[in-house]
């Protein structure tokens, strides 16, 4: 392996980490506040779709990303209302969102662009073309988001309250903290980041909208969140590791050194081993996934 | 002119969503600067009334006045803004945070998105702790602190918010006698500073000692308010229960039989790696109640955890019915006939979000009588069993399908006791069995332990309540820093002698 391939694997891995890191960091925040969602897979897919539409309508890649965020916000609010205010089950709405995406996106591609299953996005976000592959400005943005989220979560009053609400909502409530408000907006933030990640896939990274383009990244992000011990910084590293082994697997595949199935498992297994190794036993927020009712 | 009460609650009715009518038109008034006791049986509605006053719950009907002005609390934030703060019966602490962050939570004192600055808060707390002589470690996660300290943190949390009215819901239930004295000293100091305190307790002598006036609730209604100086414990008990309570235990003499539990040279380490139990040896025989007295934190918890299989001993042996059970898993111990009433009911005794029935058969679900076919529980039988326990122990519960957290604290405790004794054990380990339980039920539980003893069961009793130990034990060990200062019969020693042993003087040295 020469230095050029190494650099290009790293570049590819940084590009691949963005949606996973953004979703993981969003999920970390939401679960720190005590709201579980498994709907990120669907949110990624739908915001890839709507983000592309907005980009093409406005002629701006940045607007496309904002469109993805807006999509995330809508589903975050839906999930927030159901789980936080109506005290519903935290898992079921996510199943609904994922199923909805599987219907909306293929149908939408066909209905909107008139092509089946795939559409080449005409307006994309600017990126830096190098001989090792393209580099998106979303890479530093993602790293910054992970670091800022970590800082806010662990260093500021806002983060303290969010963590309190996820650990022991009754304690927070007794001190006059509006548990529902914090939980609701945390859910929205979590889904908004996933929405950004989704739009990035279509508008900045792959340049296409495909009916199954989320490809399990929403779930990988959740696994990464758990391995990270609900820590945005570790989730950043975990997301990058996944991207790295994913890129490595793609590079290895044509060489036929190891069986293909084994190569496909590589990113999952390596990420699991390394991140789980760093963290050891992590403990989820105590009230994670449990509705809070006063009476 | 008649002075305006600082708190006045009028015609308070509370119906819980499941239809339980917890309060049926309660009038309650508290004067500025007094310590006002609130008494009542388990489930009388004390906690409910105080949660309404602190903004945690909304009254179904009724009005609240603070300093003569009507208020409507939407949340605890409103009550705090009116200077009313509550320390809950079940603590509300974020266990992974340290004391400092638990205390400043919600009052960090600056912008939501700026870096937390604890210097000012630390200053203020240091001064508060200094003035009141009431100290807690500020930088240790609260889950690593004993309950007595956790409670102090809860109180400091309210004082940090400069409340005028401090509500304490059964604060002494988890405290040792010494801690109770320290708490009372602090409360008196606060009173002298002009603060108003509402104090809930089941211990009549505490209420007699501390309060200025007492209000008694029974089944959601006010029985009356009396001046403490004009009351007697008997009067208060009668008001609470509606009949005379004989606080007496019938305990016929009994020859103990074979040893059931034998502890041999047991060494157990505590959480911090210290030797919590040092070379302890004793036995509990059939038909005997063996009490362990001592100031909490002298190894009792570790000893019980070792016996019940929750903590691995370093050295020594634990023998149950001639079988070495050292280091065996809890399930095996239960199968061998051990039952355990744990000291911390919400952490180890119950699963609060599960129903009364589910909790009532916890640990019994494997037994044949509750099984239908492989691995499935016969819920019909489980419910009938639960109903039987509820009747027998007079547990007040909204129903067998209600979550256990909707039971009042004392009734939760009664449910654990009922479940454990229903296991038909040969050895029952009772840690603080009557903690948070009202007078009448305390009497019932204590008599029940004596009944088990009369039937030839072995009972190991650990209690911070010395009266309980003296009343029930046939023999007692006084524990100090992981060792017994003496194993004596209660009638052989005086309270002074016990006090000295609890302070670390050996029995043999006493009689020199
Ligand atoms: N969340 C709830 N849902 C339904 N019923 C409830 C709930 N909380 C309490 N209750 C019921 O309301 C009644 C009063 O309970 P409360 O906790 O106020 O009693 P308490 O006087 O504090 O008793 P204790 O001394 O045992 O703490 C009880 O019958 C209890 O079962
Ligand atoms: Mg209560």
GROMACS .gro file of N, CA, C and O in nm, chain A residues 170-217:
model
  192
  170UNK      N    1  -3.724   1.356   3.784
  170UNK     CA    2  -3.794   1.403   3.903
  170UNK      C    3  -3.708   1.503   3.979
  170UNK      O    4  -3.758   1.605   4.028
  171UNK      N    5  -3.579   1.475   3.987
  171UNK     CA    6  -3.489   1.567   4.055
  171UNK      C    7  -3.488   1.702   3.984
  171UNK      O    8  -3.495   1.807   4.048
  172UNK      N    9  -3.481   1.697   3.852
  172UNK     CA   10  -3.480   1.821   3.776
  172UNK      C   11  -3.611   1.895   3.795
  172UNK      O   12  -3.614   2.016   3.818
  173UNK      N   13  -3.719   1.822   3.787
  173UNK     CA   14  -3.852   1.881   3.802
  173UNK      C   15  -3.865   1.950   3.937
  173UNK      O   16  -3.913   2.063   3.947
  174UNK      N   17  -3.820   1.882   4.042
  174UNK     CA   18  -3.834   1.938   4.176
  174UNK      C   19  -3.756   2.068   4.190
  174UNK      O   20  -3.783   2.148   4.280
  175UNK      N   21  -3.659   2.090   4.103
  175UNK     CA   22  -3.583   2.214   4.110
  175UNK      C   23  -3.635   2.316   4.009
  175UNK      O   24  -3.571   2.417   3.982
  176UNK      N   25  -3.752   2.289   3.955
  176UNK     CA   26  -3.813   2.388   3.868
  176UNK      C   27  -3.765   2.384   3.724
  176UNK      O   28  -3.789   2.478   3.649
  177UNK      N   29  -3.698   2.276   3.686
  177UNK     CA   30  -3.657   2.265   3.546
  177UNK      C   31  -3.770   2.202   3.466
  177UNK      O   32  -3.826   2.100   3.507
  178UNK      N   33  -3.802   2.265   3.356
  178UNK     CA   34  -3.913   2.216   3.274
  178UNK      C   35  -3.867   2.092   3.195
  178UNK      O   36  -3.808   2.103   3.089
  179UNK      N   37  -3.895   1.977   3.252
  179UNK     CA   38  -3.844   1.851   3.197
  179UNK      C   39  -3.890   1.833   3.053
  179UNK      O   40  -3.812   1.797   2.966
  180UNK      N   41  -4.017   1.860   3.027
  180UNK     CA   42  -4.071   1.834   2.894
  180UNK      C   43  -4.005   1.923   2.790
  180UNK      O   44  -3.972   1.880   2.680
  181UNK      N   45  -3.986   2.049   2.827
  181UNK     CA   46  -3.923   2.141   2.733
  181UNK      C   47  -3.782   2.094   2.695
  181UNK      O   48  -3.747   2.086   2.577
  182UNK      N   49  -3.703   2.060   2.796
  182UNK     CA   50  -3.566   2.016   2.768
  182UNK      C   51  -3.565   1.888   2.686
  182UNK      O   52  -3.484   1.869   2.595
  183UNK      N   53  -3.654   1.796   2.722
  183UNK     CA   54  -3.657   1.669   2.649
  183UNK      C   55  -3.701   1.692   2.504
  183UNK      O   56  -3.645   1.636   2.411
  184UNK      N   57  -3.803   1.774   2.488
  184UNK     CA   58  -3.857   1.797   2.354
  184UNK      C   59  -3.751   1.858   2.263
  184UNK      O   60  -3.723   1.807   2.155
  185UNK      N   61  -3.691   1.967   2.308
  185UNK     CA   62  -3.594   2.033   2.221
  185UNK      C   63  -3.467   1.951   2.201
  185UNK      O   64  -3.400   1.962   2.099
  186UNK      N   65  -3.434   1.867   2.297
  186UNK     CA   66  -3.320   1.777   2.278
  186UNK      C   67  -3.351   1.677   2.168
  186UNK      O   68  -3.263   1.644   2.086
  187UNK      N   69  -3.473   1.628   2.166
  187UNK     CA   70  -3.514   1.536   2.060
  187UNK      C   71  -3.505   1.604   1.925
  187UNK      O   72  -3.456   1.547   1.827
  188UNK      N   73  -3.553   1.728   1.921
  188UNK     CA   74  -3.550   1.802   1.796
  188UNK      C   75  -3.406   1.821   1.749
  188UNK      O   76  -3.374   1.799   1.632
  189UNK      N   77  -3.319   1.857   1.842
  189UNK     CA   78  -3.179   1.876   1.806
  189UNK      C   79  -3.118   1.747   1.752
  189UNK      O   80  -3.050   1.747   1.648
  190UNK      N   81  -3.145   1.637   1.817
  190UNK     CA   82  -3.093   1.508   1.774
  190UNK      C   83  -3.134   1.476   1.631
  190UNK      O   84  -3.053   1.437   1.547
  191UNK      N   85  -3.261   1.494   1.603
  191UNK     CA   86  -3.310   1.462   1.470
  191UNK      C   87  -3.263   1.564   1.367
  191UNK      O   88  -3.244   1.530   1.249
  192UNK      N   89  -3.246   1.690   1.410
  192UNK     CA   90  -3.197   1.791   1.317
  192UNK      C   91  -3.057   1.756   1.268
  192UNK      O   92  -3.025   1.770   1.150
  193UNK      N   93  -2.973   1.707   1.360
  193UNK     CA   94  -2.837   1.669   1.318
  193UNK      C   95  -2.842   1.552   1.221
  193UNK      O   96  -2.768   1.549   1.121
  194UNK      N   97  -2.931   1.456   1.247
  194UNK     CA   98  -2.945   1.345   1.153
  194UNK      C   99  -2.992   1.399   1.018
  194UNK      O  100  -2.947   1.353   0.912
  195UNK      N  101  -3.081   1.498   1.021
  195UNK     CA  102  -3.131   1.557   0.897
  195UNK      C  103  -3.018   1.621   0.818
  195UNK      O  104  -3.008   1.607   0.695
  196UNK      N  105  -2.927   1.687   0.890
  196UNK     CA  106  -2.811   1.746   0.824
  196UNK      C  107  -2.726   1.637   0.761
  196UNK      O  108  -2.680   1.648   0.646
  197UNK      N  109  -2.709   1.528   0.835
  197UNK     CA  110  -2.631   1.415   0.785
  197UNK      C  111  -2.693   1.355   0.659
  197UNK      O  112  -2.623   1.320   0.564
  198UNK      N  113  -2.824   1.346   0.658
  198UNK     CA  114  -2.894   1.290   0.543
  198UNK      C  115  -2.876   1.376   0.419
  198UNK      O  116  -2.841   1.327   0.311
  199UNK      N  117  -2.898   1.507   0.436
  199UNK     CA  118  -2.885   1.597   0.322
  199UNK      C  119  -2.740   1.599   0.271
  199UNK      O  120  -2.715   1.609   0.151
  200UNK      N  121  -2.646   1.585   0.364
  200UNK     CA  122  -2.506   1.579   0.324
  200UNK      C  123  -2.482   1.463   0.226
  200UNK      O  124  -2.409   1.476   0.129
  201UNK      N  125  -2.546   1.351   0.255
  201UNK     CA  126  -2.523   1.234   0.169
  201UNK      C  127  -2.561   1.262   0.024
  201UNK      O  128  -2.488   1.229  -0.068
  202UNK      N  129  -2.679   1.324   0.005
  202UNK     CA  130  -2.722   1.346  -0.133
  202UNK      C  131  -2.661   1.472  -0.194
  202UNK      O  132  -2.620   1.473  -0.309
  203UNK      N  133  -2.654   1.578  -0.115
  203UNK     CA  134  -2.618   1.707  -0.170
  203UNK      C  135  -2.467   1.733  -0.170
  203UNK      O  136  -2.415   1.808  -0.252
  204UNK      N  137  -2.394   1.672  -0.078
  204UNK     CA  138  -2.252   1.703  -0.069
  204UNK      C  139  -2.161   1.585  -0.098
  204UNK      O  140  -2.052   1.601  -0.150
  205UNK      N  141  -2.205   1.466  -0.067
  205UNK     CA  142  -2.112   1.353  -0.073
  205UNK      C  143  -2.132   1.270  -0.199
  205UNK      O  144  -2.048   1.266  -0.287
  206UNK      N  145  -2.247   1.202  -0.206
  206UNK     CA  146  -2.265   1.107  -0.315
  206UNK      C  147  -2.322   1.170  -0.441
  206UNK      O  148  -2.305   1.118  -0.550
  207UNK      N  149  -2.396   1.284  -0.423
  207UNK     CA  150  -2.450   1.352  -0.540
  207UNK      C  151  -2.565   1.278  -0.607
  207UNK      O  152  -2.603   1.311  -0.718
  208UNK      N  153  -2.619   1.180  -0.538
  208UNK     CA  154  -2.738   1.112  -0.592
  208UNK      C  155  -2.841   1.097  -0.481
  208UNK      O  156  -2.809   1.107  -0.363
  209UNK      N  157  -2.965   1.075  -0.523
  209UNK     CA  158  -3.066   1.030  -0.429
  209UNK      C  159  -3.103   0.889  -0.471
  209UNK      O  160  -3.136   0.865  -0.588
  210UNK      N  161  -3.090   0.796  -0.375
  210UNK     CA  162  -3.123   0.657  -0.406
  210UNK      C  163  -3.226   0.609  -0.305
  210UNK      O  164  -3.228   0.657  -0.192
  211UNK      N  165  -3.305   0.510  -0.346
  211UNK     CA  166  -3.416   0.471  -0.258
  211UNK      C  167  -3.369   0.403  -0.129
  211UNK      O  168  -3.445   0.397  -0.033
  212UNK      N  169  -3.248   0.353  -0.124
  212UNK     CA  170  -3.204   0.289   0.000
  212UNK      C  171  -3.068   0.343   0.044
  212UNK      O  172  -2.986   0.272   0.100
  213UNK      N  173  -3.045   0.472   0.017
  213UNK     CA  174  -2.909   0.523   0.034
  213UNK      C  175  -2.865   0.536   0.180
  213UNK      O  176  -2.745   0.548   0.207
  214UNK      N  177  -2.958   0.532   0.275
  214UNK     CA  178  -2.912   0.542   0.415
  214UNK      C  179  -2.836   0.415   0.453
  214UNK      O  180  -2.747   0.420   0.538
  215UNK      N  181  -2.872   0.304   0.392
  215UNK     CA  182  -2.794   0.179   0.404
  215UNK      C  183  -2.757   0.141   0.546
  215UNK      O  184  -2.645   0.099   0.573
  216UNK      N  185  -2.848   0.159   0.638
  216UNK     CA  186  -2.821   0.117   0.776
  216UNK      C  187  -2.738   0.214   0.858
  216UNK      O  188  -2.709   0.187   0.975
  217UNK      N  189  -2.703   0.328   0.800
  217UNK     CA  190  -2.618   0.421   0.876
  217UNK      C  191  -2.686   0.473   1.003
  217UNK      O  192  -2.620   0.501   1.102
   0.00000   0.00000   0.00000
